[in-house]
Coordinates of C-alpha atoms in Angstrom, one line a residue:
M132 CA 32.4 37.9 -33.3
A133 CA 31.2 38.3 -29.8
S134 CA 28.8 35.4 -30.1
N135 CA 32.1 33.1 -31.4
C136 CA 34.3 34.3 -28.7
L137 CA 31.4 33.3 -26.1
S138 CA 31.1 29.9 -27.4
H139 CA 34.9 29.3 -27.6
V140 CA 35.2 30.4 -23.8
M141 CA 32.3 28.0 -22.8
G142 CA 33.3 25.2 -25.0
I143 CA 30.3 24.8 -27.3
E144 CA 29.5 25.6 -30.7
T145 CA 26.2 26.9 -30.1
L146 CA 23.7 28.1 -27.7
E147 CA 20.4 26.9 -27.9
I148 CA 17.2 27.8 -25.5
T149 CA 14.8 24.7 -25.2
A150 CA 11.6 24.8 -24.3
K151 CA 10.1 23.6 -21.2
P152 CA 8.3 20.2 -21.3
N153 CA 5.0 19.5 -22.0
W154 CA 3.6 16.6 -19.8
L155 CA 1.0 16.3 -22.2
E156 CA 2.8 15.2 -25.0
L157 CA 4.6 12.1 -23.0
P158 CA 3.6 8.8 -24.5
R159 CA 0.3 7.6 -22.8
N160 CA 2.4 4.4 -21.3
I161 CA 5.1 6.8 -19.7
T162 CA 2.3 9.0 -18.3
I163 CA 0.2 6.1 -16.7
N164 CA 3.6 5.0 -14.9
I165 CA 4.2 8.3 -13.4
L166 CA 0.4 9.0 -12.5
Q167 CA 0.4 5.4 -11.0
R168 CA 3.3 6.2 -8.6
L169 CA 0.8 9.0 -6.6
G170 CA -1.7 8.1 -3.9
T171 CA -5.1 7.5 -4.9
L172 CA -6.0 10.5 -3.0
E173 CA -4.2 12.6 -5.4
I174 CA -5.2 10.9 -8.6
V175 CA -8.8 11.0 -7.5
T176 CA -8.8 14.6 -6.3
N177 CA -6.1 16.4 -8.2
A178 CA -4.6 14.6 -11.2
S179 CA -7.6 13.2 -12.9
V180 CA -9.2 16.5 -13.6
V181 CA -6.0 18.2 -14.8
C182 CA -6.9 17.7 -18.4
P183 CA -9.2 15.4 -20.7
L184 CA -6.3 13.2 -21.5
W185 CA -5.4 12.9 -17.7
W186 CA -9.3 12.4 -17.2
K187 CA -9.4 9.5 -19.7
I188 CA -6.4 7.8 -18.4
C189 CA -7.8 7.7 -14.9
K190 CA -10.9 5.8 -16.0
D191 CA -8.6 2.9 -17.3
P192 CA -9.3 -0.1 -14.8
I193 CA -5.3 -0.5 -15.2
M194 CA -5.1 2.4 -13.1
W195 CA -6.5 1.0 -10.3
R196 CA -4.8 -2.4 -9.8
T197 CA -3.3 -0.7 -6.9
I198 CA -5.1 1.6 -4.4
D199 CA -2.9 3.5 -2.1
M200 CA -4.8 5.2 0.3
V201 CA -1.9 6.0 2.5
T202 CA 0.6 7.6 0.5
G203 CA -0.5 11.8 0.4
I204 CA -2.7 11.4 3.6
S205 CA -1.8 13.4 6.5
L206 CA -2.8 13.0 10.0
S207 CA -5.4 15.7 9.5
H208 CA -6.9 13.4 6.9
S209 CA -7.3 10.3 9.3
N210 CA -8.2 11.7 12.8
N211 CA -12.0 12.5 12.5
F212 CA -14.9 11.1 11.5
E213 CA -15.8 13.5 8.7
S214 CA -12.5 12.7 7.3
F215 CA -12.8 8.9 7.6
Y216 CA -16.1 9.3 5.8
R217 CA -14.6 11.0 2.8
L218 CA -11.7 8.8 2.7
V219 CA -14.1 5.8 2.6
K220 CA -16.0 7.4 -0.5
I221 CA -13.0 8.0 -2.0
C222 CA -11.7 4.4 -1.7
R223 CA -15.1 2.9 -2.6
Y224 CA -14.9 5.1 -6.0
A225 CA -11.6 3.7 -6.6
V226 CA -12.8 0.0 -5.8
D227 CA -15.5 0.6 -8.6
R228 CA -13.2 2.0 -11.6
S229 CA -10.9 -1.1 -11.1
C230 CA -13.8 -3.1 -12.2
G231 CA -12.3 -6.2 -10.7
H232 CA -8.6 -5.8 -11.5
L233 CA -7.8 -4.7 -8.1
E234 CA -4.4 -6.4 -6.9
N235 CA -3.0 -4.2 -4.4
I236 CA -4.6 -2.0 -1.2
Y237 CA -3.2 0.2 1.3
I238 CA -5.5 1.5 4.1
K239 CA -4.6 3.6 7.3
K240 CA -6.8 3.8 10.0
F241 CA -10.4 4.4 7.8
G242 CA -11.1 0.8 7.0
N243 CA -14.2 -0.2 8.4
D244 CA -16.5 -3.6 7.6
D245 CA -18.6 -2.1 5.3
L246 CA -15.7 -1.0 3.0
L247 CA -14.1 -4.6 3.6
L248 CA -17.1 -6.2 2.3
H249 CA -17.3 -3.8 -0.7
I250 CA -13.5 -5.0 -1.5
A251 CA -14.3 -8.4 -1.1
N252 CA -17.4 -8.1 -3.4
S253 CA -15.5 -6.3 -6.2
A254 CA -12.1 -7.9 -6.2
S255 CA -11.0 -11.8 -6.2
Q256 CA -7.5 -11.4 -7.5
L257 CA -6.0 -9.5 -4.7
R258 CA -2.3 -10.2 -4.4
C259 CA -1.3 -7.7 -1.1
I260 CA -3.7 -6.3 1.6
W261 CA -2.0 -3.7 3.8
L262 CA -3.9 -2.7 6.9
D263 CA -2.9 -0.5 9.7
G264 CA -4.8 0.9 12.8
C265 CA -8.4 0.0 11.3
S266 CA -9.9 -0.9 14.7
A267 CA -13.3 -0.7 13.0
I268 CA -13.0 -4.2 11.1
S269 CA -14.2 -7.0 12.6
N270 CA -13.1 -10.7 12.8
E271 CA -16.0 -12.1 11.1
V272 CA -15.5 -9.7 8.1
F273 CA -11.7 -10.3 7.7
E274 CA -12.6 -14.1 7.5
E275 CA -14.8 -13.0 4.6
I276 CA -12.3 -11.2 2.9
A277 CA -9.8 -14.0 3.3
K278 CA -12.2 -16.7 1.7
R279 CA -12.3 -14.7 -1.2
Q280 CA -8.8 -14.2 -1.7
P281 CA -7.2 -17.2 -2.9
F282 CA -4.2 -15.6 -4.9
L283 CA -3.2 -13.4 -2.1
E284 CA 0.7 -13.2 -1.5
E285 CA 1.4 -10.3 0.8
L286 CA -0.8 -9.5 4.1
D287 CA 0.5 -6.6 6.4
I288 CA -1.8 -6.2 9.3
C289 CA -0.6 -3.6 12.3
H290 CA -2.2 -2.3 15.2
C291 CA -5.5 -3.8 14.2
S292 CA -7.5 -5.5 17.0
F293 CA -9.5 -8.3 15.1
L294 CA -6.8 -11.1 14.5
S295 CA -6.9 -14.1 16.4
K296 CA -5.4 -17.3 16.4
D297 CA -8.3 -19.0 14.8
L298 CA -8.2 -16.2 12.1
F299 CA -4.7 -16.7 11.5
E300 CA -5.5 -20.5 10.8
H301 CA -8.2 -19.4 8.6
I302 CA -6.3 -16.8 6.6
G303 CA -3.5 -19.8 5.9
R304 CA -5.9 -22.0 4.7
C305 CA -8.0 -19.8 2.1
C306 CA -4.5 -18.2 0.9
P307 CA -2.3 -20.9 0.1
L308 CA -0.1 -18.6 -2.0
L309 CA 0.7 -16.3 1.2
K310 CA 4.1 -15.4 0.9
S311 CA 4.7 -12.5 3.2
L312 CA 3.2 -11.8 6.5
K313 CA 3.5 -8.9 8.5
Y314 CA 1.6 -8.6 12.0
S315 CA 2.1 -6.5 14.9
P316 CA -0.5 -6.1 17.6
P317 CA -2.4 -2.8 19.0
N318 CA -0.2 -1.3 21.8
E319 CA -3.5 -1.9 24.5
V320 CA -3.3 -5.7 23.2
A321 CA 0.5 -6.5 23.8
G322 CA 1.0 -7.6 27.1
D323 CA 3.0 -9.5 29.8
N324 CA 1.7 -12.9 29.1
K325 CA 4.1 -15.5 27.1
C326 CA 1.8 -16.8 24.3
D327 CA 2.6 -18.7 21.1
D328 CA -1.0 -19.0 19.5
V329 CA -0.1 -17.0 16.8
A330 CA 3.2 -18.8 16.1
F331 CA 1.5 -22.1 16.2
A332 CA -0.8 -20.9 13.9
I333 CA 1.4 -19.6 11.2
A334 CA 3.4 -22.5 11.4
K335 CA 0.5 -24.9 11.1
T336 CA -0.9 -23.3 7.9
M337 CA 1.6 -21.1 6.0
P338 CA 4.3 -23.3 4.9
K339 CA 4.9 -21.4 1.7
L340 CA 5.7 -17.9 3.7
R341 CA 9.6 -16.2 2.8
N342 CA 9.0 -13.4 4.6
L343 CA 7.8 -12.9 8.2
T344 CA 7.5 -9.9 10.6
I345 CA 5.9 -10.2 13.9
L346 CA 6.6 -7.1 16.1
N347 CA 5.8 -6.8 19.8
N348 CA 4.4 -10.0 20.2
E349 CA 4.5 -12.3 23.5
L350 CA 6.4 -15.2 21.1
T351 CA 8.5 -17.2 22.6
N352 CA 11.0 -19.8 21.8
N353 CA 9.0 -22.4 21.3
G354 CA 7.0 -20.6 19.2
L355 CA 9.7 -19.7 17.0
L356 CA 11.0 -23.0 16.9
A357 CA 7.5 -24.2 15.6
I358 CA 7.6 -21.5 12.6
L359 CA 11.0 -22.7 11.5
D360 CA 9.8 -26.1 11.4
G361 CA 6.6 -25.2 9.9
C362 CA 7.9 -22.7 7.1
P363 CA 11.1 -24.2 5.6
L364 CA 11.1 -21.6 2.8
L365 CA 11.4 -18.6 5.0
E366 CA 14.3 -16.4 4.3
S367 CA 13.7 -13.0 6.0
L368 CA 12.4 -13.0 9.8
D369 CA 11.9 -9.8 11.9
I370 CA 11.1 -10.5 15.5
R371 CA 11.9 -7.0 17.0
G372 CA 10.0 -6.3 20.1
C373 CA 9.7 -10.0 20.8
V374 CA 11.4 -9.7 24.2
Y375 CA 10.3 -13.2 25.2
V376 CA 12.7 -15.0 22.4
D377 CA 16.1 -15.9 23.7
L378 CA 18.7 -16.3 20.5
D379 CA 21.8 -16.8 22.6
G380 CA 21.9 -20.7 22.3
S381 CA 21.2 -23.2 19.7
L382 CA 18.1 -21.5 18.5
G383 CA 20.2 -18.4 17.6
K384 CA 22.5 -20.7 15.7
R385 CA 19.4 -22.4 13.6
C386 CA 18.5 -18.9 12.7
N387 CA 21.2 -17.6 11.6
E388 CA 21.7 -20.7 9.4
Q389 CA 18.5 -21.0 8.0
I390 CA 17.2 -17.0 7.6
K391 CA 19.1 -14.8 5.2
V392 CA 18.0 -11.7 6.8
L393 CA 17.3 -11.5 10.7
R394 CA 16.0 -8.6 12.6
F395 CA 16.4 -9.2 16.5
P396 CA 14.3 -8.7 19.6
A397 CA 16.2 -6.1 21.0
E398 CA 16.6 -4.0 17.9
S399 CA 14.4 -0.9 18.0
I400 CA 11.2 -0.5 15.8
D401 CA 11.0 2.2 13.3
H402 CA 7.5 2.7 12.6
K403 CA 7.9 5.0 9.6
F404 CA 5.6 4.2 6.7
D405 CA 8.3 3.2 4.1
R406 CA 6.6 1.5 1.1
Y407 CA 7.4 4.7 -1.5
D408 CA 10.4 6.3 -0.4
Y409 CA 10.4 8.0 -3.6
T410 CA 7.0 9.2 -3.7
D411 CA 7.7 12.4 -2.2
Y412 CA 9.9 13.1 -4.8
I413 CA 7.5 12.4 -7.6
Y414 CA 4.7 14.2 -5.7
H415 CA 6.8 17.4 -5.3
G416 CA 8.4 17.3 -8.7
F417 CA 5.7 16.4 -10.9
M418 CA 2.1 17.3 -9.2
M419 CA 3.4 20.4 -7.5
C420 CA 5.3 21.9 -10.6
N421 CA 4.1 25.4 -11.9
I422 CA 0.8 24.7 -14.0
N423 CA 2.7 25.9 -17.1
D424 CA 5.1 23.2 -17.1
I425 CA 2.1 20.6 -17.5
G426 CA 0.6 23.0 -20.3
N427 CA -1.4 25.9 -20.7
I428 CA -4.6 24.0 -19.4
D429 CA -8.1 25.2 -19.9
L430 CA -10.1 23.7 -17.0
S431 CA -13.2 24.7 -18.6
W432 CA -13.2 21.0 -20.2
I433 CA -14.4 19.6 -16.8
N434 CA -18.1 21.5 -17.2
E435 CA -18.5 18.9 -20.3
I436 CA -17.9 15.5 -18.4
P437 CA -21.0 13.5 -18.9
E438 CA -23.2 13.7 -15.9
S439 CA -23.0 9.7 -15.8
D440 CA -19.5 10.2 -15.3
V441 CA -19.3 12.4 -12.4
S442 CA -22.6 11.3 -10.5
D443 CA -20.3 9.5 -7.8
F444 CA -17.6 12.2 -7.8
D445 CA -18.9 14.1 -4.7
F446 CA -16.3 13.2 -1.7
S447 CA -17.4 16.2 0.3

């Protein structure tokens, strides 16, 4: 009787206690989709050693089409030589796991010539390269990687000192499918001299650009006009911090007519990394859940992994 009364008051017929979901019972394609939203550091050092199923999934080259060495990496990971060395080893491991299927790579600070050459030798189907603060990369090595990436569509290079006018022209000629370019010079390079060399190189060799971001550059009206003429498909233009550009007259009118999304020189620049705004939710809601939510996992299975599978797994 009491049970019937409670059901009537709550407006429900029955009360059922549901068990917590077992993550290991998810369909394989859903598990892959979830794991791929994590940063590479978390996949290699945490997710891949949770259980035999996830270990097998993380061996699949499809898991490494995107190597994200930014998400989940704190400043403490990327501000000293020892951490740089460890991150390079993890990144090389992920590149090798991709077995030539790598399409997108994101690296912050620790990128160097040896790593970029390894990527160039291992991947020829890159669609996106994202580099931030990688001061240990040379002009010559980036020329080599550009030469081997004919399918590149997106290039994002911020605070790297290796770019030059000639390199922009080289990139444009070697990567004819390039649709999105973001460039921001290192703070110590940005100066007070008006210079349109980068703009002229872009206008000359990148006619298929649809999205262009040039931050804190010495760009002038002449350079911007050249870009508008040379890149007729341009839809999005971000020139924040380009203080020598004056959009009050006819050039501003043309920009408003030709460009759908326009960010103006006087707008503030937010350097917050915003590739995956949802990653923190995935990370804290999935990887940081109670271990019992994933299943009663016995980690002793790790000792049974063939030595050939873990010979290169020491990232200390």
